Amino acid sequence: MSSPALEIIGLHKQFGGVAANDGIDLILETGEIHALIGPNGSGKTTLINQIMGILTPNSGEIHVFGQNVAHRPIHTRSKMGVGRSWQIPSVFPDLTVAENVAFGVRAALGLSAGWWTKALTEDVTDRVDKLLGQAGLRQVMDAPAGDLSHADQRKLDVAIALSSDPILVLLDEPLAGLGADETTHMLTYIRKIRANSTPGPKRTIVLIEHDMDAVFALSDRISVLVEGKIVATGTPQEIGQNPIVQHAYLGEA
Amino acid sequence: MNLRGIGILAALAVAALVFWVTGPPNQPDQVRIGFVTTLTTGTGVIGADMRDAFELALDHMGRTMGGLDVSVSYEDDAVDPSIGRQKTERLVQRDKVHFVSGFIWSNVLLASYQAATDNDVFLIGANAGPSQLAGEACNRNFFSTSWQNDQTTMAMGEVLNDQVSTVYVMAPNYAAGRNMIAGVERTFQGEIADKTLTQFPDQLDFAAELANIRAASPEAVWVFYPGNFGTQFFQQYSQAGLLGEIPLYSTFSIDALNLPQIGELVEGTQMTQSWSPDMDNPANQKFVGDFRAKYGRYPSFYAAQAYDAAMLIRSAVEAVEGDLEDLNGLRQALARADFQSVRGKFSFGENHFPIQDFFLREVVRDADGAFTTRIVDVVYSDHVDPYAKDCSMQP
Amino acid sequence: MMTLVFEQALNGVQLGVLLFLLAAGLTLVFGIMNFVNLAHGSLYMVGAYFAATFIPWSGSFIVGALLALAATAAVGMALEVLIFRRLYHRDHMDQVLATFGLILFFNELVLMVWGPAGLSIAVPSWLVGQVNIIPGVPYPAYRLAVLVTGLAAAAFLYVLVSRTRTGMRIRAGASDQQMAQALGVDIKLLFTGIVGLGAALAALAGLLAAPLRSVYAGMGEDILVLAFVVVVIGGIGSIRGAFVAALGVGLIDTVGRAFLPRVLDALLSDQIADAVAPALSTTLIYLTMVVVLAIRPRGLFPAPGQ
Amino acid sequence: MTPTTPASRWAIALLIALAAAPVFSALAGQTFYVFLLSKMMILALAGVSLNWILGYGNMPSFGHAGFLGIGAYSVAIMSMRAAEAQGGWLATAFVQLPIATLAAAIAAIIIGAVSLRTRGVYFIMITLAFGQMLFSLGVALEPLGGDDGMTLPMYSTLGPADLSSGPVLYYVVLGLLVLALAGSHRLMQSPFGAVIRGAKSNETRLEALGVPTYRYRLAAFALAGAVCGLAGALLANQGGYVSPALAAWTHSAELVVIVLLGGAGTLFGPLFGALAVVGLEEILSQLTEHWRIIFGPILILVVLANRGGISGLFRARTNV
């Protein structure tokens, strides 16, 4: 019996007097796309920051494929297969697009960053090429990331998240600021991500998104956060009909 | 490829360098002197005083020596050994000076002297007197118109022997400070009540130490706080109300530069020194009189030593009749010290440090109400520094 | 012995309040404008030079001091308008380089304007002498006055920042510049004012220290490093942190200097103690800072958002 | 920066000119410029090392001169021992320079391990504190002369010659500087360099990709300390003298100025910076002893111009 991709038990995170996450319990099965929705400030980003290890919880447990990682450093979580994108595209502006993606590729291949080898060796370029092709960024691979358009930076941000070949992917508003065409492209891209081009199980995805059409189209299940608590979890249909949700969140939309 | 471009740029750069390198033309009939001292930073006042005295000496000799014009470049060391070294190198290598003088600080002198002496350029130290140069590392091309660090405080130890049985000693924690304390300990036979080494270079508030002094209530306090340190120490000593209570002796801490600021506080306190403005000889009277007339203040001991350095150099240039190629002649003439020192009698020991008297002086007001110092007593006559015996001068 | 400890503690607090006056300006400018001002020590120096000029000229310590505060504030505001405000959004190292240039400039400028000899300020006649705070411990009246003035300035600053409209604007500027602008705060003017205030506090420290430490070129750097240590230990941007850290640093430095040699004398052989004590007391402050930062990398009172 | 940018063309031309300079200065009978240019190149070498952490990585050290001191004192101690033994293996540059480098590396690992827990201005201050501690240590070391420092009893030997000879030292320094620049280029194009440059702008993201940045930053800090120690060892031979003043924070500030003025995070920036700092000081100080009143505003103007130092000026010119 395999462990769930992600299991969160009684997670608390306090900022001063405010409980950003107030006793969160959540289980994600392998291959699931699970959306987190809720108003701004409801604790969604705080939650994935803790899964990634950027924030340390005050109490509670975070199990990734059966191991409690709540107090492990960030980089070890990446080694266990966690990867994330950022709400505001978080790229390395001075580095080329290819270099941006190469970090994760090298880490996934178990290569440490040597002092004397070239940055892009052959085994690395193959993967980099594939990732950038998938994201539609191959033609700009030698440009500094800081020079890209917002939409391209958004794509690059997701590509970087995938570069370390994670099997649990945390996507923080991947559609924010994108136009209609770009949104369509990104939705296809996210479906491809789940399918996982490399051999291995399907990827599990945690998706934070405000675009409800996209959320309902993509997700297998949805959890609703309000003031640091999960008030409802279920399939898109169940959530769409849940009166608490309609009152607390969708009703306002 | 841009090899040609690189070639052109390189050629341009080399041409610029050559132009730069050729520097000022060497004028043959000239005595060239470099004077390295501190003209900037918080202690620039000392260097300015030395420069004024050196200029006065040049005025007195009509700006010629042995029939040759004299040109002096004054260089600032900013109290940094590596800058002092660089300036000395430039004076010697590029400007081809015949003499280098100045040097307030031991560490700057020690970093710099070889740049001159190794190239047979004479270095006339006008203040710093580190034990190394007086002893094992004595050098045929190095001469001092000041003193060896230990001497003045050894004299102080003798003074204290006559007056007290316990003393509290205090100095900044750096080489000269520790040497000065060692000098007192060498001759003082009473009890050292306590010894405090304060932070160097940045401690300027002595509240903690002054409270400790009061608690220890020794018979007397002796301190070494040169330059700004002195000003600050005496102001705080006075504010702490210790001035009337515990007699204060000092060395190299009260000078003509800070007397205008602290004279009132330290009137009557005693110190040892090898020179005083009231010394009664014609050279000194002319020096002090003209210095006051030209600059409107008393010269400091730094100034007196710089003045002597200029006069020493002239005596040597005259002895060889302006033949600056005659290095042996110059060296022998320098060693004879055949000039009228503002200290009256003046001669060099084997190690090229002066053999001279050390006096006890005290702070007084002159006829115009300005603060100065006056000789009270002779502590040492014809004193030879304790390191001279370690010197075996190579001819 | 107890009286000596008490007296040394008083000395420590007195050094502490001087450091606080300097650190307060640094930490305000730092916390609000995110600006590293190495030239803050130059304002301390310029303030002392102004005071040493204005006090004899006006014949009154108070009048001269107030003129010096105003003049230094003006210098600070001029610097803000001409240079600082162009650098708020720049890399810290750019700010370091530019303000280091200012240090060089001001140190040379005072040498050229006031001469190399340095100046001194006499203790005002009504503060000459000692006060017996507790019987048998005569404490210099002037040092006591420095202590009281420093504490008063700290209290003034506390009230200004936490209880007044100006303080509200300052705090708004610190937490969110756009929000502050939306509230109708003229950010440019506010920032100029904050630098002016910091400059005046630095000048106050400079002129209070002058009768103890005299006035000379480069006096700012001797104390600037300590003030930065205070800011960093306290947590950048935190006035409260600066106050606590300043008193802590003042006490550790003074008490360390006063008692460390004896403690070491008792523990070690004379010779070793003589060699170790001064070196250790010199580095005590730095050691303290390293330990604090090793445990709390953002200081004792990290300001939120920093 | 590839070797075809205008800045690198100037830099290569400069290096060629530097290689030829001793010949010309010997012809002109002016050995002083060999001394001065040696010093300039040693500072450039120290600047190259500081550039790795301050320019490419976001580690603004204000105590870098401490490593100069460690390198210099290592040489002084070995030279003392060698002089007692009248030569021997401890006297050779092939032993002294690596040991000095290693000593600085070890110190840098210890200092870096603590300092790298902090960021930004905290990092500036904690490195400054460590630098000041090394300075105080030097002042307290009485057997080595305390604050007076000490004259090297003998220079590092190099086969039949030793580094007391201006031209020998000059070409050793030039060779090491060229090596360091080539190494700098290679290093920053390597995966390691990419991590250091990446951690400058976005350290969290790097960690989220599985890169343990602390280790890499510490390695960079140690490497920078080591090469600066090498520069210190050369500086001891260049002056024939060591003193704690080498480690004073003003010298750390000088190194920072060299890197920033030349252009932080550019390959040849430290070379331009060292040339500008040493050259300006040399030229301006001959105009007036108050030369800093000109030099200070030059620094301010360079910052206000915001072109990224001297390297940036070259870049800007090609855009016109």
Coordinates of N, CA, C and O in Angstrom, one line a residue, chain B residues 104-218:
Chain B
I104 N 56.8 60.4 11.8 CA 56.3 60.6 13.2 C 56.1 59.2 13.9 O 56.5 59.1 15.1
W105 N 55.6 58.3 13.1 CA 55.2 57.0 13.8 C 56.2 55.9 13.5 O 56.7 55.7 12.4
S106 N 56.4 55.1 14.6 CA 57.3 54.0 14.5 C 56.9 53.0 13.4 O 57.7 52.5 12.6
N107 N 55.6 52.7 13.3 CA 55.2 51.6 12.4 C 55.4 52.1 10.9 O 55.8 51.4 10.0
V108 N 55.2 53.4 10.7 CA 55.4 53.9 9.3 C 56.9 53.9 9.0 O 57.3 53.5 7.9
L109 N 57.7 54.3 10.0 CA 59.2 54.4 9.8 C 59.7 53.0 9.5 O 60.5 52.8 8.6
L110 N 59.3 52.0 10.3 CA 59.8 50.7 10.1 C 59.4 50.1 8.8 O 60.1 49.3 8.2
A111 N 58.2 50.4 8.3 CA 57.8 49.9 7.0 C 58.6 50.6 5.9 O 58.7 50.0 4.8
S112 N 59.1 51.8 6.1 CA 59.5 52.6 5.0 C 61.1 52.7 4.9 O 61.6 53.0 3.8
Y113 N 61.8 52.6 6.0 CA 63.2 53.0 6.0 C 64.0 52.3 5.0 O 64.9 52.9 4.3
Q114 N 63.8 51.0 4.8 CA 64.6 50.2 3.9 C 64.5 50.7 2.4 O 65.5 50.6 1.7
A115 N 63.4 51.3 2.1 CA 63.2 51.8 0.7 C 64.3 52.9 0.5 O 64.7 53.1 -0.6
A116 N 64.7 53.6 1.5 CA 65.7 54.6 1.4 C 67.1 54.0 1.6 O 68.0 54.1 0.8
T117 N 67.2 53.4 2.8 CA 68.6 53.0 3.2 C 69.2 52.0 2.3 O 70.4 52.0 2.0
D118 N 68.4 51.1 1.8 CA 68.9 50.0 0.8 C 69.4 50.7 -0.5 O 70.2 50.0 -1.2
N119 N 69.0 51.9 -0.8 CA 69.4 52.5 -2.0 C 70.4 53.6 -1.7 O 70.5 54.6 -2.5
D120 N 71.0 53.6 -0.5 CA 72.0 54.6 -0.2 C 71.4 56.0 -0.2 O 72.1 57.0 -0.6
V121 N 70.2 56.1 0.2 CA 69.6 57.4 0.4 C 69.5 57.6 1.9 O 69.1 56.7 2.6
F122 N 70.0 58.7 2.5 CA 70.0 58.9 3.9 C 68.7 59.2 4.5 O 67.9 60.0 3.9
L123 N 68.3 58.5 5.5 CA 67.1 58.8 6.2 C 67.3 59.4 7.5 O 68.0 58.8 8.4
I124 N 66.8 60.6 7.7 CA 67.0 61.3 8.9 C 65.6 61.3 9.7 O 64.7 62.1 9.4
G125 N 65.5 60.4 10.6 CA 64.2 60.3 11.4 C 64.1 61.5 12.3 O 65.0 61.8 13.0
A126 N 62.9 62.1 12.2 CA 62.8 63.3 13.0 C 61.8 63.2 14.2 O 61.5 64.1 14.9
N127 N 61.3 62.0 14.4 CA 60.5 61.7 15.6 C 60.6 60.3 16.1 O 61.0 60.0 17.2
A128 N 60.1 59.4 15.3 CA 60.0 58.0 15.7 C 61.3 57.4 16.0 O 62.3 57.7 15.3
G129 N 61.4 56.7 17.2 CA 62.7 56.1 17.5 C 62.6 54.7 18.0 O 62.8 54.4 19.2
P130 N 62.1 53.8 17.1 CA 61.9 52.4 17.6 C 63.2 51.7 18.0 O 64.2 52.0 17.4
S131 N 63.1 50.8 18.9 CA 64.3 50.1 19.5 C 65.0 49.3 18.4 O 66.2 49.2 18.5
Q132 N 64.3 48.8 17.5 CA 64.9 48.0 16.4 C 66.0 48.8 15.8 O 67.1 48.3 15.6
L133 N 65.7 50.0 15.4 CA 66.7 50.8 14.6 C 67.8 51.3 15.5 O 68.8 51.7 15.0
A134 N 67.6 51.3 16.8 CA 68.7 51.8 17.7 C 69.6 50.6 18.0 O 70.7 50.8 18.3
G135 N 69.0 49.4 17.9 CA 69.8 48.2 18.3 C 70.2 47.4 17.1 O 70.9 47.8 16.2
E136 N 69.7 46.1 17.1 CA 70.1 45.2 16.1 C 70.0 45.6 14.7 O 70.9 45.3 13.8
A137 N 68.9 46.4 14.4 CA 68.7 46.7 13.0 C 69.3 48.1 12.7 O 68.9 48.8 11.7
C138 N 70.3 48.6 13.5 CA 70.8 49.9 13.2 C 71.4 49.9 11.8 O 71.9 48.9 11.3
N139 N 71.4 51.1 11.2 CA 71.7 51.2 9.8 C 72.6 52.3 9.5 O 72.4 53.4 10.0
R140 N 73.6 52.1 8.7 CA 74.6 53.2 8.4 C 74.0 54.4 7.7 O 74.5 55.5 7.8
N141 N 72.9 54.2 7.0 CA 72.3 55.3 6.3 C 71.1 55.9 7.1 O 70.4 56.7 6.6
F142 N 70.9 55.4 8.4 CA 69.8 56.0 9.2 C 70.4 56.8 10.3 O 71.3 56.4 11.0
F143 N 69.8 58.0 10.5 CA 70.2 58.9 11.6 C 68.9 59.4 12.2 O 67.9 59.6 11.5
S144 N 69.0 59.7 13.5 CA 67.8 60.2 14.2 C 68.1 61.5 14.9 O 69.1 61.6 15.5
T145 N 67.2 62.5 14.7 CA 67.4 63.8 15.4 C 66.4 63.8 16.6 O 66.2 64.9 17.1
S146 N 65.8 62.7 17.0 CA 64.9 62.7 18.1 C 65.5 62.0 19.3 O 66.3 62.6 20.0
W147 N 65.1 60.8 19.5 CA 65.5 60.0 20.7 C 65.0 58.6 20.5 O 64.3 58.3 19.5
Q148 N 65.5 57.7 21.3 CA 65.0 56.4 21.2 C 63.8 56.3 22.2 O 63.8 56.9 23.3
N149 N 62.8 55.6 21.8 CA 61.5 55.6 22.5 C 61.6 55.4 24.0 O 60.9 56.1 24.8
D150 N 62.5 54.6 24.5 CA 62.6 54.3 25.9 C 63.2 55.4 26.8 O 62.9 55.6 27.9
Q151 N 64.0 56.3 26.1 CA 64.8 57.2 26.9 C 64.0 58.2 27.8 O 64.3 58.4 28.9
T152 N 63.0 58.8 27.1 CA 62.3 59.9 27.8 C 61.5 59.3 29.0 O 61.4 60.0 30.0
T153 N 61.0 58.1 28.8 CA 60.3 57.6 30.0 C 61.2 57.0 31.0 O 60.9 56.9 32.2
M154 N 62.4 56.6 30.6 CA 63.4 56.2 31.6 C 63.7 57.4 32.5 O 63.8 57.3 33.7
A155 N 63.9 58.5 31.9 CA 64.1 59.7 32.6 C 62.9 60.0 33.6 O 63.1 60.4 34.7
M156 N 61.7 59.7 33.1 CA 60.5 59.9 33.9 C 60.6 59.0 35.1 O 60.2 59.4 36.3
G157 N 61.0 57.7 34.9 CA 61.1 56.8 36.1 C 62.1 57.4 37.1 O 61.7 57.3 38.3
E158 N 63.1 58.0 36.7 CA 64.1 58.6 37.7 C 63.4 59.7 38.4 O 63.5 59.9 39.7
V159 N 62.6 60.6 37.7 CA 61.9 61.7 38.3 C 61.0 61.1 39.4 O 60.9 61.6 40.5
L160 N 60.2 60.1 39.0 CA 59.3 59.5 39.9 C 59.9 59.0 41.2 O 59.4 59.0 42.3
N161 N 61.1 58.4 41.0 CA 61.9 57.8 42.1 C 62.1 58.9 43.2 O 62.0 58.6 44.4
D162 N 62.3 60.1 42.8 CA 62.6 61.2 43.7 C 61.3 61.7 44.4 O 61.4 62.3 45.5
Q163 N 60.2 61.4 43.8 CA 59.0 62.1 44.3 C 57.9 61.2 44.9 O 57.2 61.7 45.7
V164 N 57.8 60.0 44.4 CA 56.7 59.1 44.9 C 57.2 57.7 45.1 O 58.3 57.3 44.6
S165 N 56.4 56.9 45.8 CA 56.8 55.5 46.0 C 55.8 54.6 45.2 O 56.1 53.4 45.0
T166 N 54.6 55.0 44.9 CA 53.7 54.2 44.1 C 53.2 55.1 42.9 O 52.9 56.3 43.1
V167 N 53.0 54.4 41.8 CA 52.5 55.2 40.6 C 51.6 54.3 39.8 O 51.8 53.0 39.8
Y168 N 50.6 54.9 39.3 CA 49.6 54.2 38.4 C 49.9 54.5 37.0 O 50.0 55.7 36.6
V169 N 50.2 53.6 36.1 CA 50.7 53.9 34.8 C 49.6 53.5 33.7 O 48.9 52.6 33.9
M170 N 49.5 54.3 32.7 CA 48.5 54.2 31.7 C 49.0 54.6 30.3 O 49.6 55.6 30.2
A171 N 48.7 53.8 29.3 CA 49.1 54.1 27.9 C 48.2 53.4 27.0 O 47.6 52.4 27.4
P172 N 48.1 53.8 25.7 CA 47.3 53.0 24.8 C 48.1 51.7 24.5 O 49.3 51.7 24.5
N173 N 47.3 50.7 24.1 CA 47.8 49.4 23.9 C 48.4 49.3 22.5 O 47.8 48.7 21.6
Y174 N 49.5 49.9 22.2 CA 50.2 49.7 21.0 C 51.7 49.7 21.2 O 52.1 49.9 22.4
A175 N 52.5 49.4 20.3 CA 53.9 49.1 20.5 C 54.6 50.3 21.3 O 55.3 50.1 22.3
A176 N 54.4 51.5 20.8 CA 55.0 52.7 21.4 C 54.5 52.8 22.9 O 55.3 53.1 23.8
G177 N 53.2 52.6 23.1 CA 52.7 52.7 24.4 C 53.3 51.7 25.3 O 53.7 52.0 26.5
R178 N 53.5 50.4 24.9 CA 54.1 49.4 25.7 C 55.6 49.7 26.0 O 56.1 49.5 27.1
N179 N 56.3 50.2 24.9 CA 57.7 50.6 25.1 C 57.8 51.7 26.2 O 58.7 51.7 27.0
M180 N 56.9 52.7 26.1 CA 57.0 53.8 27.1 C 56.8 53.3 28.5 O 57.5 53.7 29.4
I181 N 55.8 52.4 28.7 CA 55.6 51.8 30.0 C 56.9 51.0 30.4 O 57.4 51.2 31.6
A182 N 57.4 50.3 29.5 CA 58.6 49.5 29.8 C 59.8 50.4 30.3 O 60.5 50.1 31.2
G183 N 59.8 51.6 29.6 CA 60.9 52.6 30.0 C 60.7 53.0 31.4 O 61.7 53.1 32.2
V184 N 59.5 53.3 31.8 CA 59.3 53.8 33.2 C 59.6 52.6 34.2 O 60.3 52.8 35.2
E185 N 59.2 51.4 33.8 CA 59.4 50.3 34.7 C 60.9 50.0 34.8 O 61.4 49.5 35.8
R186 N 61.7 50.3 33.8 CA 63.1 50.0 33.8 C 63.8 50.8 34.9 O 64.7 50.3 35.5
T187 N 63.4 52.0 35.1 CA 64.1 52.9 36.1 C 63.4 53.1 37.4 O 64.0 53.4 38.4
F188 N 62.0 53.0 37.4 CA 61.3 53.3 38.6 C 61.4 52.2 39.6 O 61.2 51.0 39.2
Q189 N 61.8 52.6 40.8 CA 62.1 51.5 41.8 C 61.0 51.3 42.8 O 61.0 50.4 43.5
G190 N 60.0 52.3 42.8 CA 58.9 52.1 43.7 C 57.9 51.1 43.1 O 58.2 50.2 42.3
E191 N 56.7 51.1 43.6 CA 55.7 50.1 43.2 C 54.8 50.6 42.1 O 54.3 51.8 42.2
I192 N 54.6 49.8 41.1 CA 53.6 50.2 40.1 C 52.2 49.7 40.7 O 51.9 48.6 40.8
A193 N 51.4 50.7 41.0 CA 50.1 50.4 41.7 C 49.2 49.6 40.7 O 48.6 48.6 41.2
D194 N 49.2 50.0 39.5 CA 48.5 49.2 38.5 C 48.9 49.7 37.1 O 49.4 50.8 37.0
K195 N 48.6 48.9 36.2 CA 49.0 49.2 34.8 C 47.8 49.0 33.9 O 47.2 47.9 33.9
T196 N 47.4 50.1 33.2 CA 46.3 50.0 32.3 C 46.7 50.3 30.9 O 47.2 51.3 30.6
L197 N 46.3 49.3 30.0 CA 46.6 49.5 28.6 C 45.2 49.8 28.0 O 44.3 48.9 28.1
T198 N 45.0 50.9 27.4 CA 43.7 51.2 26.8 C 43.7 50.9 25.3 O 44.7 50.7 24.7
Q199 N 42.4 50.8 24.8 CA 42.3 50.4 23.4 C 43.0 51.3 22.5 O 43.0 52.5 22.7
F200 N 43.5 50.8 21.4 CA 44.1 51.6 20.4 C 43.6 51.0 19.0 O 43.5 49.8 18.9
P201 N 43.3 51.9 18.1 CA 43.5 53.3 18.1 C 42.2 54.1 18.5 O 42.2 55.3 18.4
D202 N 41.1 53.4 18.8 CA 39.9 54.2 18.9 C 39.3 54.4 20.2 O 38.1 54.8 20.3
Q203 N 40.0 54.2 21.3 CA 39.4 54.6 22.6 C 39.7 56.0 23.0 O 40.8 56.5 23.1
L204 N 38.6 56.8 23.1 CA 38.8 58.2 23.4 C 38.0 58.6 24.7 O 38.1 59.7 25.1
D205 N 37.3 57.6 25.2 CA 36.6 57.9 26.5 C 37.2 57.1 27.6 O 37.3 55.9 27.5
F206 N 37.7 57.8 28.6 CA 38.5 57.1 29.6 C 37.7 57.0 30.9 O 38.3 56.8 32.0
A207 N 36.4 57.1 30.9 CA 35.6 57.2 32.1 C 35.9 55.9 33.0 O 36.1 56.1 34.2
A208 N 35.9 54.8 32.3 CA 36.0 53.5 33.1 C 37.4 53.5 33.8 O 37.5 53.2 35.0
E209 N 38.4 53.9 33.1 CA 39.8 53.8 33.7 C 39.9 54.9 34.8 O 40.6 54.6 35.8
L210 N 39.3 56.1 34.6 CA 39.5 57.1 35.6 C 38.8 56.7 36.9 O 39.3 57.0 38.0
A211 N 37.6 56.0 36.7 CA 37.0 55.6 37.9 C 37.8 54.5 38.7 O 37.9 54.5 39.9
N212 N 38.5 53.7 37.9 CA 39.4 52.7 38.5 C 40.6 53.4 39.2 O 41.0 53.0 40.3
I213 N 41.1 54.5 38.6 CA 42.2 55.2 39.2 C 41.7 55.8 40.6 O 42.4 55.7 41.6
R214 N 40.5 56.4 40.6 CA 40.0 57.0 41.8 C 39.9 55.9 42.9 O 40.3 56.1 44.0
A215 N 39.4 54.7 42.5 CA 39.2 53.6 43.4 C 40.6 53.2 44.0 O 40.7 52.8 45.1
A216 N 41.6 53.2 43.1 CA 42.9 52.7 43.5 C 43.7 53.7 44.4 O 44.6 53.4 45.1
S217 N 43.3 55.0 44.2 CA 44.0 56.1 44.8 C 45.5 56.0 45.0 O 45.9 55.8 46.2
P218 N 46.2 56.0 43.9 CA 47.7 55.9 44.0 C 48.3 57.2 44.4 O 47.6 58.2 44.4

